[in-house]
Coordinates of C-alpha atoms in Angstrom, one line a residue:
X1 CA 60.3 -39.1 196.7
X2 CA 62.8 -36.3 195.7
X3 CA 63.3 -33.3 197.8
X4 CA 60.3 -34.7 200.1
X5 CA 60.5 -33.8 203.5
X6 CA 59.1 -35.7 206.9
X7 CA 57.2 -34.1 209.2
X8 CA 59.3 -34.3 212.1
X9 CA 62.2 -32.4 209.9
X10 CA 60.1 -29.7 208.7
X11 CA 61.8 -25.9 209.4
X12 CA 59.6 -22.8 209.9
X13 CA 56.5 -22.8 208.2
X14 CA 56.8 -21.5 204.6
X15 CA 53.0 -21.0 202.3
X16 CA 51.8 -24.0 200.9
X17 CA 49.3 -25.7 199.6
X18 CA 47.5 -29.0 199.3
X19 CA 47.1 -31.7 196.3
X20 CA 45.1 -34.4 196.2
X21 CA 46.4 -36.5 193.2
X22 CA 43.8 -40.0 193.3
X23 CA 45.1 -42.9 190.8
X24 CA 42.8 -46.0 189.5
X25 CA 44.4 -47.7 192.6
X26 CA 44.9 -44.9 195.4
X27 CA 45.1 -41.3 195.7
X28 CA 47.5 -39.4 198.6
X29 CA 47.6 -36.3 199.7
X30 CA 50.5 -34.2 199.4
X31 CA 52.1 -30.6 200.6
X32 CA 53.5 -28.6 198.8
X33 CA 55.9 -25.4 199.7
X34 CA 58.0 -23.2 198.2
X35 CA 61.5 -22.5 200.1
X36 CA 63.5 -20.1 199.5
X37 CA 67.5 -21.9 199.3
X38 CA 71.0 -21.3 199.0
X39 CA 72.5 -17.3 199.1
X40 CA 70.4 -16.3 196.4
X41 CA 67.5 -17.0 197.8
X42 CA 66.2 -19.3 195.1
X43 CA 63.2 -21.5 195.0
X44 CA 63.0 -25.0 196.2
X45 CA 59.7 -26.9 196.0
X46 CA 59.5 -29.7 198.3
X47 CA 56.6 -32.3 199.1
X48 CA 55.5 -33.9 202.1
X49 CA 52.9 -36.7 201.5
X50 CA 50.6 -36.5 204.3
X51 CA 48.3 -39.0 203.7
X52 CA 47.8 -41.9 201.2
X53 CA 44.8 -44.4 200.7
X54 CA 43.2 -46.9 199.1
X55 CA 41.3 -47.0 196.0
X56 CA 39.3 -50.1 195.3
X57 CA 36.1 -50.2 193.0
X58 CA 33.0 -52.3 193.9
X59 CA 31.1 -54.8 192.1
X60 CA 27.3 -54.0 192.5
X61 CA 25.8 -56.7 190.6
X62 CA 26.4 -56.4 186.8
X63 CA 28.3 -53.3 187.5
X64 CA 31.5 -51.6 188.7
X65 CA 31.2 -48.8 190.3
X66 CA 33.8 -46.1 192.1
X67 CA 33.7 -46.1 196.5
X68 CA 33.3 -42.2 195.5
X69 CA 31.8 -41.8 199.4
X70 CA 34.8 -43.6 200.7
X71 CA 36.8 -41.3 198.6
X72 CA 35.5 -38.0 199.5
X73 CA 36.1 -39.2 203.4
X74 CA 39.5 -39.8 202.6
X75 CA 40.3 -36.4 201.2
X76 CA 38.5 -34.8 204.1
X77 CA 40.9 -37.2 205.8
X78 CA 43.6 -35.9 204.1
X79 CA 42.9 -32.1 204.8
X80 CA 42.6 -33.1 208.3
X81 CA 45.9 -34.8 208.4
X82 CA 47.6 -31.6 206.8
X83 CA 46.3 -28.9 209.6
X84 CA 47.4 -31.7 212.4
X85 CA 50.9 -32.1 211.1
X86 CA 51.4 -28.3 211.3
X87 CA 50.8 -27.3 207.9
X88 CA 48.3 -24.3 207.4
X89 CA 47.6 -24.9 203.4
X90 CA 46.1 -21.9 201.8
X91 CA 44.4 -23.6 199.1
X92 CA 43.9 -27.7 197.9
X93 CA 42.9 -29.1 194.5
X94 CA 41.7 -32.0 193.5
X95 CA 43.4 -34.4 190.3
X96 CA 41.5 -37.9 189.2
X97 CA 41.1 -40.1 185.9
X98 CA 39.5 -38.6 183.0
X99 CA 35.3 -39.2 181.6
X100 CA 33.9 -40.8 185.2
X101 CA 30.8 -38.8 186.3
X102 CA 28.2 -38.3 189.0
X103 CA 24.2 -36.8 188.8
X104 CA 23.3 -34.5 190.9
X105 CA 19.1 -34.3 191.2
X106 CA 17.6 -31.1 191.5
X107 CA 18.3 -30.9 195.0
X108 CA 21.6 -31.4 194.6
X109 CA 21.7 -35.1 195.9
X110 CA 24.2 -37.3 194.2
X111 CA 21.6 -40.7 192.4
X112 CA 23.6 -43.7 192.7
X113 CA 27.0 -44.3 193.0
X114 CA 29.0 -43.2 189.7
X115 CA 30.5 -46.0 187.5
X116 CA 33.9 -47.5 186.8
X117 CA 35.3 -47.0 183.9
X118 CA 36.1 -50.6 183.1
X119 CA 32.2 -51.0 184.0
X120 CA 31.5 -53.4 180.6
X121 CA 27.8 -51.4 180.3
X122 CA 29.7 -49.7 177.1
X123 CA 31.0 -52.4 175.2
X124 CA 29.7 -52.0 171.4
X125 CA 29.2 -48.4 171.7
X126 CA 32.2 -46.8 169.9
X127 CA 30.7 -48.9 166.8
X128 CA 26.6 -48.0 167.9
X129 CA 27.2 -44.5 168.3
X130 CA 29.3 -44.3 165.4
X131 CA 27.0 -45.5 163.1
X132 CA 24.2 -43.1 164.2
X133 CA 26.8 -39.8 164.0
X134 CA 29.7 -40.9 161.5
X135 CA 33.0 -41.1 163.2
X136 CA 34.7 -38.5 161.3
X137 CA 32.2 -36.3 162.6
X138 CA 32.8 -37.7 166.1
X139 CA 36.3 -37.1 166.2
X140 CA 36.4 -33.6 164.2
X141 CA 33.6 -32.2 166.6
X142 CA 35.3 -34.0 169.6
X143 CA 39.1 -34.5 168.7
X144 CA 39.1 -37.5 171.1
X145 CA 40.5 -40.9 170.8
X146 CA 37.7 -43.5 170.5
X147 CA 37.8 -45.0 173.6
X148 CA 34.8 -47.4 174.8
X149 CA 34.4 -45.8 178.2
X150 CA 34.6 -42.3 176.8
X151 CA 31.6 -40.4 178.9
X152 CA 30.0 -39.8 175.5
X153 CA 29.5 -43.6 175.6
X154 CA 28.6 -44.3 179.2
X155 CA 26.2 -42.0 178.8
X156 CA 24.4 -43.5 175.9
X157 CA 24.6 -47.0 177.3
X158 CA 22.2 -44.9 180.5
X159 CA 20.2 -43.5 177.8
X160 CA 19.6 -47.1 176.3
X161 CA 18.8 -48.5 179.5
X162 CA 16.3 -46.1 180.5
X163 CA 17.7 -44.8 183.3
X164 CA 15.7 -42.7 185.7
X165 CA 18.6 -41.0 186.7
X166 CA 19.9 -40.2 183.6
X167 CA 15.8 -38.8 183.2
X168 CA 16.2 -37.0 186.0
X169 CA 19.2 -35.3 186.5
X170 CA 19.4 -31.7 186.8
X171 CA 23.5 -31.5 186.8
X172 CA 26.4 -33.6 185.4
X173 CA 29.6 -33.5 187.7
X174 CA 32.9 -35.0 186.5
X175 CA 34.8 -36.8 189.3
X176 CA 37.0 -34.2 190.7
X177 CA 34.5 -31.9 190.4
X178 CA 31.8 -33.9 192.1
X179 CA 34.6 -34.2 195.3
X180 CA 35.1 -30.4 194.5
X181 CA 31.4 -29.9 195.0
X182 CA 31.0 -31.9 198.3
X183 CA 33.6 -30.0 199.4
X184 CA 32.1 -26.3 198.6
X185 CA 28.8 -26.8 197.5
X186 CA 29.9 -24.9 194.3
X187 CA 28.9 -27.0 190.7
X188 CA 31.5 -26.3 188.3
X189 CA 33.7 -28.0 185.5
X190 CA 37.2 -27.8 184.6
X191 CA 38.4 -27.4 181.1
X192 CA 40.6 -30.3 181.2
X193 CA 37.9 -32.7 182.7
X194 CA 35.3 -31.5 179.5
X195 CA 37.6 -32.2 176.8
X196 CA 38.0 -35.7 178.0
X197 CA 33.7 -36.6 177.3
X198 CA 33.6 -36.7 173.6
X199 CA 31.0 -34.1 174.4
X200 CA 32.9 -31.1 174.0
X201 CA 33.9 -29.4 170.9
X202 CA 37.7 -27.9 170.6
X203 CA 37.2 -26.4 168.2
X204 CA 33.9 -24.4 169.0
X205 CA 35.1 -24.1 172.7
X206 CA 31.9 -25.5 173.8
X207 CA 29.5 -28.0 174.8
X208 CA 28.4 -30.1 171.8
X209 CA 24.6 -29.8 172.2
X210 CA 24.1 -30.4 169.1
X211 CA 25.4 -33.7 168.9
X212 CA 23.5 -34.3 173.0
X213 CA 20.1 -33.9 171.3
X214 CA 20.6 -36.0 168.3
X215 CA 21.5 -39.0 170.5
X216 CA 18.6 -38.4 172.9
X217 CA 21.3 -36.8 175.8
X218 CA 20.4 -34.4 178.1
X219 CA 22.5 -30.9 177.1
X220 CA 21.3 -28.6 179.5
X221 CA 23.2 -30.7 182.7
X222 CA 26.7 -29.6 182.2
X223 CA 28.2 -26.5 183.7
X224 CA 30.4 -24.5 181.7
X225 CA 34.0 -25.3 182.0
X226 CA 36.5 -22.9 183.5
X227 CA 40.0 -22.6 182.9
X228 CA 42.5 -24.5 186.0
X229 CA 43.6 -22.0 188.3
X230 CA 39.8 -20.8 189.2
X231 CA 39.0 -20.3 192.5
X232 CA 35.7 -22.6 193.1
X233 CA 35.1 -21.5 196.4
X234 CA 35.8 -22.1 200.4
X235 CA 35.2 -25.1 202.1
X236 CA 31.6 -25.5 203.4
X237 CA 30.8 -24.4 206.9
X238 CA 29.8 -27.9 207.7
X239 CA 32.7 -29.2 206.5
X240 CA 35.4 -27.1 208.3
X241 CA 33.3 -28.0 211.5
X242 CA 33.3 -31.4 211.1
X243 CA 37.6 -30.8 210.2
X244 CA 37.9 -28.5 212.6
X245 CA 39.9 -26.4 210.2
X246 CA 39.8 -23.0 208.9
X247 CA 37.7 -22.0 205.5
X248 CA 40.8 -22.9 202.6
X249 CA 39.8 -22.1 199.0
X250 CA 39.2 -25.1 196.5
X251 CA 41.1 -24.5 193.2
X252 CA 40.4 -26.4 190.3
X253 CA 43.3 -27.2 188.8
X254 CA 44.2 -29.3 185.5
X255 CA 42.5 -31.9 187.5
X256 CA 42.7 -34.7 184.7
X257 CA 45.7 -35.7 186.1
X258 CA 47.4 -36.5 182.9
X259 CA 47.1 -33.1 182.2
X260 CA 48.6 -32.1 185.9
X261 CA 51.2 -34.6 185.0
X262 CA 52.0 -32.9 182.0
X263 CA 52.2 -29.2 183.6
X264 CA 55.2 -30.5 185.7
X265 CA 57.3 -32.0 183.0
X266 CA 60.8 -30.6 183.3
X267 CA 61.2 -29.6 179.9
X268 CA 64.0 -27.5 178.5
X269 CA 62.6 -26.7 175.0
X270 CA 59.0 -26.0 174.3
X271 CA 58.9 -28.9 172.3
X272 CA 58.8 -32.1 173.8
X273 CA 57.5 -35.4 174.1
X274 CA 56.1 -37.1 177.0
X275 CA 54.9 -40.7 178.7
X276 CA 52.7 -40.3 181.9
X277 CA 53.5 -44.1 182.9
X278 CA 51.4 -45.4 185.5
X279 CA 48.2 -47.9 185.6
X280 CA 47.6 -46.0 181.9
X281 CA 50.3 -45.2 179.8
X282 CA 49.6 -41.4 177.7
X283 CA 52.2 -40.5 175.4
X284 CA 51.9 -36.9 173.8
X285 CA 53.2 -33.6 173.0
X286 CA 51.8 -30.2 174.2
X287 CA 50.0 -28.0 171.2
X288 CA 48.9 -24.2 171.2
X289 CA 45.8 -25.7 170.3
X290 CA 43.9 -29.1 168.5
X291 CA 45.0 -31.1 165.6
X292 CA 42.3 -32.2 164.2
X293 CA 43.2 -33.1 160.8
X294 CA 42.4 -36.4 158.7
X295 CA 45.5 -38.0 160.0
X296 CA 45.2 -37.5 163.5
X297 CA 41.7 -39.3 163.2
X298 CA 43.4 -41.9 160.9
X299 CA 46.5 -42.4 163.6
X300 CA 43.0 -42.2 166.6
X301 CA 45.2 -39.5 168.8
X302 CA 42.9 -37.4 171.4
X303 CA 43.2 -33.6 171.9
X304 CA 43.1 -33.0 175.4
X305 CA 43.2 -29.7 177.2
X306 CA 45.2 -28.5 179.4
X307 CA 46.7 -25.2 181.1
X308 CA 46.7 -22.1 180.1
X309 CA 44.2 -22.7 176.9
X310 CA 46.6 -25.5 175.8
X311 CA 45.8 -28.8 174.4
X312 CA 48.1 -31.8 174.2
X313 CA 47.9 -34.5 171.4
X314 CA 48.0 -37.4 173.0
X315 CA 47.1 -41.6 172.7
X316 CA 46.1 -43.7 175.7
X317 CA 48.3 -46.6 176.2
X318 CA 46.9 -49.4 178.6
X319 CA 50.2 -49.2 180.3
X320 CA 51.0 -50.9 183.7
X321 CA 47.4 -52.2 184.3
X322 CA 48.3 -55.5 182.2
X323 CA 51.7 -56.3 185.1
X324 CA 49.5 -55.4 187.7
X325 CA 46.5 -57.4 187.0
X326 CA 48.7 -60.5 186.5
X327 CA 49.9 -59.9 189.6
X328 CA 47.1 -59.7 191.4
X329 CA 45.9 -62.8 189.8
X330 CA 49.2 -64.6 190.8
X331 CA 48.4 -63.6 194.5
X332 CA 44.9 -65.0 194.1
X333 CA 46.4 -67.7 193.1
X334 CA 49.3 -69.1 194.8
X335 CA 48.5 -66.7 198.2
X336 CA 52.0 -65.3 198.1
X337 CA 52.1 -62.0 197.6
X338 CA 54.9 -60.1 195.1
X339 CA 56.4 -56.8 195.2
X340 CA 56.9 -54.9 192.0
X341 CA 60.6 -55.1 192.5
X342 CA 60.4 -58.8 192.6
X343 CA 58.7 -59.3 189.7
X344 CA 60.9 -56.9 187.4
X345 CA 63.8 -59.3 189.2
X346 CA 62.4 -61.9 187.3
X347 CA 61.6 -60.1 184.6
X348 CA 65.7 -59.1 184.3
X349 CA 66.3 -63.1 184.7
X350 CA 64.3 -63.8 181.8
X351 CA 65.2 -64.3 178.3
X352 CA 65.3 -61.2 176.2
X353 CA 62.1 -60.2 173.4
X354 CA 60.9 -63.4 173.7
X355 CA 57.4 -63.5 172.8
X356 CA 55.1 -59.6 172.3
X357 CA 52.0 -58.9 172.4
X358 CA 50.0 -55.5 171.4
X359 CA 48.9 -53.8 174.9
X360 CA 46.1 -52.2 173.1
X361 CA 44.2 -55.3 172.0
X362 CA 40.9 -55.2 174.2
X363 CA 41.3 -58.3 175.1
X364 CA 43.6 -57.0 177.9
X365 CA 41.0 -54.3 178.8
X366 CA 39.3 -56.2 181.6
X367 CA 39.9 -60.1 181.6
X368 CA 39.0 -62.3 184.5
X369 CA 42.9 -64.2 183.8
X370 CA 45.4 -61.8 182.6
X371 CA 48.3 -64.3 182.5
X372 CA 46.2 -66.4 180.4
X373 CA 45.2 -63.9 178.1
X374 CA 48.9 -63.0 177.4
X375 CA 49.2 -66.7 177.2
X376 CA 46.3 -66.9 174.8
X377 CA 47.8 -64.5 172.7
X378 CA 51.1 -65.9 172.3
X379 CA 49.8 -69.3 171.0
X380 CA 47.5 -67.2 168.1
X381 CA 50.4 -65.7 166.6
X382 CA 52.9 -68.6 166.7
X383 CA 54.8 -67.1 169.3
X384 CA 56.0 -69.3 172.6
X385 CA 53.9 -68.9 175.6
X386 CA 55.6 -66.8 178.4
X387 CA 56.2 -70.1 180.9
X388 CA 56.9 -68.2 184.3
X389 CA 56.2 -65.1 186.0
X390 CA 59.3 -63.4 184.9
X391 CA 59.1 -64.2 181.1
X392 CA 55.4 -62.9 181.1
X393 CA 56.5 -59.5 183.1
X394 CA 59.4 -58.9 180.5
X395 CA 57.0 -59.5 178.0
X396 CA 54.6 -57.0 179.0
X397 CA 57.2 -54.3 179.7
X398 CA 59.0 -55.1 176.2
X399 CA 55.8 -54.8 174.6
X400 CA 55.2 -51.4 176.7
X401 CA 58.3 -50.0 175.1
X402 CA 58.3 -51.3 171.8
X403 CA 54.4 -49.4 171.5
X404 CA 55.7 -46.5 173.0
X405 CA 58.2 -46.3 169.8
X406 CA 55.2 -46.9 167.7
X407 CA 53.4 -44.0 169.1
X408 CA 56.0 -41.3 169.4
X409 CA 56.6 -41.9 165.9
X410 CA 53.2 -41.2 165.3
X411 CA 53.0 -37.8 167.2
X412 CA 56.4 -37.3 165.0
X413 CA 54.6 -37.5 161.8
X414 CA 51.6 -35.7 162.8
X415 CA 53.4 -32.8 164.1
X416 CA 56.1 -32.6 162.0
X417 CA 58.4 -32.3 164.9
X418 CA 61.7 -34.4 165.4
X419 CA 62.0 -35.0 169.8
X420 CA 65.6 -35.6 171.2
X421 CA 64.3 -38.2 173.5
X422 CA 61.3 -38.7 176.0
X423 CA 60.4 -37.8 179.0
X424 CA 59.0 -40.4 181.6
X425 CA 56.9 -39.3 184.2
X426 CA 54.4 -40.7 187.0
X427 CA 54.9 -43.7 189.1
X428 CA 55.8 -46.0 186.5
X429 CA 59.1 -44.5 186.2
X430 CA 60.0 -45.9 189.0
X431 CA 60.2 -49.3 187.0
X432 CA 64.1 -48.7 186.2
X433 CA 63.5 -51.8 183.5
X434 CA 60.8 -50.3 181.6
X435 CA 62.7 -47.0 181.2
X436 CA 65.9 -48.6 179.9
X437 CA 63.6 -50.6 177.8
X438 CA 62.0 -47.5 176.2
X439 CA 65.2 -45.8 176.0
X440 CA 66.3 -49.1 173.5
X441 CA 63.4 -49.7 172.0
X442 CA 63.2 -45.5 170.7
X443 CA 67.0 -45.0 170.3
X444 CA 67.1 -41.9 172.3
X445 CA 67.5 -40.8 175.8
X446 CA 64.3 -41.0 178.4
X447 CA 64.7 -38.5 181.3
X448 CA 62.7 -39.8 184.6
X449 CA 60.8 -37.8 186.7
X450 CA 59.5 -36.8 188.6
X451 CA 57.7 -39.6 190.4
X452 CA 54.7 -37.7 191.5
X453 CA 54.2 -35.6 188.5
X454 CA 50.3 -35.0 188.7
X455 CA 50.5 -34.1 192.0
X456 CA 52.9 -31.8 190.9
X457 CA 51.5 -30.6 188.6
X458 CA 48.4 -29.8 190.9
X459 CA 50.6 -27.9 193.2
X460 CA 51.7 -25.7 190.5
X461 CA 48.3 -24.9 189.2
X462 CA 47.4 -23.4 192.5
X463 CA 50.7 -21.6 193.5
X464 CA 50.0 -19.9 190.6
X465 CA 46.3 -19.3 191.4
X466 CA 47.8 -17.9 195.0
X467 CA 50.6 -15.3 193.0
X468 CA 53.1 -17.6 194.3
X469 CA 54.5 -18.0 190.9
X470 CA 54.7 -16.2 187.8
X471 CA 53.1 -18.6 185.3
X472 CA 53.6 -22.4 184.2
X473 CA 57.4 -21.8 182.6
X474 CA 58.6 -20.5 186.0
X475 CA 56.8 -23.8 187.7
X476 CA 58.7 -26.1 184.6
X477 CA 62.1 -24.2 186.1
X478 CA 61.3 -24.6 189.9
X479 CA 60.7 -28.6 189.0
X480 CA 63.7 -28.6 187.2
X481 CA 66.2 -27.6 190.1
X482 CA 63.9 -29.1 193.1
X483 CA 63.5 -32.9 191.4
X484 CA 66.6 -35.0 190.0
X485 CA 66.2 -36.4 186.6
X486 CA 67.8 -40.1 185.8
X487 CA 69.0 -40.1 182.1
X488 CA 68.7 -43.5 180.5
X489 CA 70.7 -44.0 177.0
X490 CA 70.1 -46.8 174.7
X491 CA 72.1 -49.5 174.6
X492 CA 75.2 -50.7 172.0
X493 CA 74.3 -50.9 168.4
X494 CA 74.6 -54.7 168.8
X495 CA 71.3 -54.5 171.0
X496 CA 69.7 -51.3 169.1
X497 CA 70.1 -53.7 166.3
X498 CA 68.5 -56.5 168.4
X499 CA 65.4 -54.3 168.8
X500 CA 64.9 -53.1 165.4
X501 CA 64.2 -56.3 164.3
X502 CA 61.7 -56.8 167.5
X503 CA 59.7 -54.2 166.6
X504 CA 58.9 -54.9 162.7
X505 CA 57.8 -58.5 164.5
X506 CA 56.1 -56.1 166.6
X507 CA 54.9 -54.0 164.1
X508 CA 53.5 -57.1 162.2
X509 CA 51.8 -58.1 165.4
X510 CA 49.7 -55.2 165.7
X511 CA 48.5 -55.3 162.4
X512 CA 47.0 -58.8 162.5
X513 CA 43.6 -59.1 163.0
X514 CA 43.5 -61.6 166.1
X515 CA 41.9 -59.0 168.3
X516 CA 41.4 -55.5 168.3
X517 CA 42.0 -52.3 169.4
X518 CA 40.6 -49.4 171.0
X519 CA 40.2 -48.6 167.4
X520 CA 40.9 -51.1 164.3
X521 CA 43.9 -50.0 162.3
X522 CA 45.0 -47.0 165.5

């Protein structure tokens, strides 16, 4: 990773701090320190990944469920790691996936191990719940995206269920806050984390209770949100024992990590546009506050929050989940295993805008055969079946780019802003393919990086918490000149040509009614 450093070649000790940035698929641990370079003296930040793990859900008989236990040793593992290497981190905050939850009983016990978001417990609620509130209401009072595993909508599928712990809950604690908590013993919610339930109103700047009591849900189990950069608290005594480290604050930072992801984008102007790429693609644009007009509902964006009081009008993208699930199916399989690089090898091999599909169809939300589904697909709108690994990756990642296009054209209209190209973030920028594919497929440049951008974005959050830095412009500039940023430009008009025409057939694929989306008609 840029301007990372080994352990081994670290110089005197500078302050830092410690981010733990955890992914659908693993979560590492990461240093961060501000070094003072060159004759002027200004700042470098560089990282130093100290630790990096696993994150695999469990089936529990009809349910998924997160290995949160596993996961809170982990970061503990993690801090450990940090004080052994040499590193004395003054603070550490914790970044995860948006709407997942724990319950906390009265004595402040975690009942039951929280759920997965691909759990299928919600499936039919976006409609169900709909139908009993109105969904203009839903998104006016919410500003959210209606997505089926929205908290709003695991909750209600507990709620239908009966579930004694959802009866007996005294406090709701969204994931990073429920690792915060283990950590501190402090309850608490972050601002970013509450605007991702479909509980919270934007535009009251406050728990919908309301809305909790007319759908039977508790409202008196979630703790006010504070803003990132708040100090939660120290870790426990117990837990520094068990470390053998000293008492280091908790911070909670913009711990939905798109929202982290977003703090560190290098931008130049303060209008931009910009694709967290990873298992989830967002796409979005950062807002002095929501947008909660007609259109956005019609066009299903979500206003999420973010730093510094911000929100950021964004769409969820299924994103790389669809390549990775095929390939782990393919390793199930055959019993070979592939690397990403091999695959998007393939992918370059094979025949160009071939066959598309729509990513957002929910058919590709959790199937037992991914390859088949894309398969499946192909044959209902006339289109030729991918026939080898290669031809299916290129048809995911063409479809990736050409929905990206879609969607920043969207945000365009909505905003009434014009963007000079996109900024590509997260892990998936490391996928050179898909960048020069978006980079066609939009007409205008994509600037990568940086690859870790919600950790990042975490470490910024709490330098600033610390005085470290100014405010979140200053940390925009100190990512600028510590991270290099590839530039991909789209190709000759011949190919620009090429996909113009791709997209109206992609256009007109999204707009048949084979499957469905998150939302019909978003």
């Amino acid at each position: 990773m840029s301007m990372s450093m080994n352990v081994s070649e670290r110089r005197l000790p500078f302050p830092c701090v410690l981010a733990f940035d955890l992914g659908a698929g693993s979560g590492r641990a990461i240093i961060g320190e501000i070094v003072a370079e060159g004759a002027q003296g200004q700042g470098k930040l560089e990282i130093t990944e100290v630790h990096r793990f696993p994150n695999v859900p469990v089936q529990i008989g009809s349910h998924l469920h997160w290995d949160t236990p596993r996961l809170l040793q982990e970061i503990k593992n993690g801090i450990r790691k940090a004080f052994q290497a040499g590193f004395q981190p003054e603070s550490c905050g914790i970044d995860t996936w948006g709407v997942d939850f724990g319950l906390l009983d009265q004595n402040g016990e975690l009942m039951g191990i929280p759920y997965h978001y691909r759990d299928r417990q919600t499936e039919g609620l976006v409609e169900e719940v709909s139908a009993l509130a109105g969904p203009e209401r839903l998104f006016r009072e919410s500003g959210l995206q209606f997505m089926p595993f929205n908290t709003i909508y695991q909750l209600y599928a507990m709620k239908k269920a009966a579930s004694p712990k959802l009866d007996n809950a005294a406090t709701l604690l969204l994931t990073p806050d429920l690792l915060n908590y283990f950590l501190t013993g402090k309850r608490s919610c972050e601002f970013s984390m509450a605007t991702t339930t479909g509980l919270y109103d934007p535009g009251q700047g406050a728990w919908n209770r309301k809305l909790m009591e007319e759908l039977g849900l508790p409202g008196d189990i979630f703790p006010e949100p504070v803003p990132p950069g708040t100090v939660i608290g120290e870790l426990t005594a117990e837990v520094c024992a068990e470390l053998d480290v000293p008492p280091i604050q908790v911070v909670a930072v913009a711990s939905h990590d798109t929202e982290s992801a977003a703090a560190a984008v290098p931008a130049a102007s303060s209008s931009f546009a910009y694709l967290v790429s990873g298992t989830w693609s967002l796409l979005g644009t950062q807002m002095p506050g929501p947008l909660l007009t007609p259109a956005v509902f019609e066009q299903q964006f979500s206003n999420e929050g973010g730093v510094d009081g911000s929100f950021h009008l964004l769409k969820n993208i299924m994103g790389l989940w669809i390549l990775q699930e095929c390939k782990r199916k393919w390793e199930q399989g055959s019993g070979d295993s592939f690397t990403f690089a091999e695959l998007v090898r393939l992918a370059e091999e094979a025949k160009p805008l071939r066959s598309l599909i729509d990513p957002d169809d929910l058919r590709f939300m959790n199937p037992a055969d991914m390859p088949e589904e894309i398969r499946g697909y192909c044959r209902e709108t006339g289109q030729p079946e991918p026939d080898s690994a290669g031809g299916t990756v290129r048809c995911i990642l063409e479809s990736l780019a050409l929905r990206y296009r879609q969607v920043l054209e969207q945000a365009e209209a909505l905003t009434g802003s014009r963007f000079a190209g996109l900024h590509m973030v997260g892990g998936g920028v490391q996928n050179e393919l898909l960048c020069g594919f978006t980079a066609d497929a939009i007409g205008r440049p994509v600037w990568a990086g940086p690859v870790e951008a919600s950790a990042i974005g975490n470490l910024l959050v709490q330098f600033r918490a610390a005085g470290r830095i100014k405010d979140m412009r200053e940390g925009r500039e100190l990512v600028k000149s510590s991270f290099p940023l590839r530039t991909f430009q789209p190709g000759s008009p011949e190919r620009r040509a090429e996909w113009a025409r791709a997209y109206k057939r992609y256009l007109r694929l999204a707009a048949s009614p084979i499957g469905g989306r998150f939302r019909s008609g978003s």
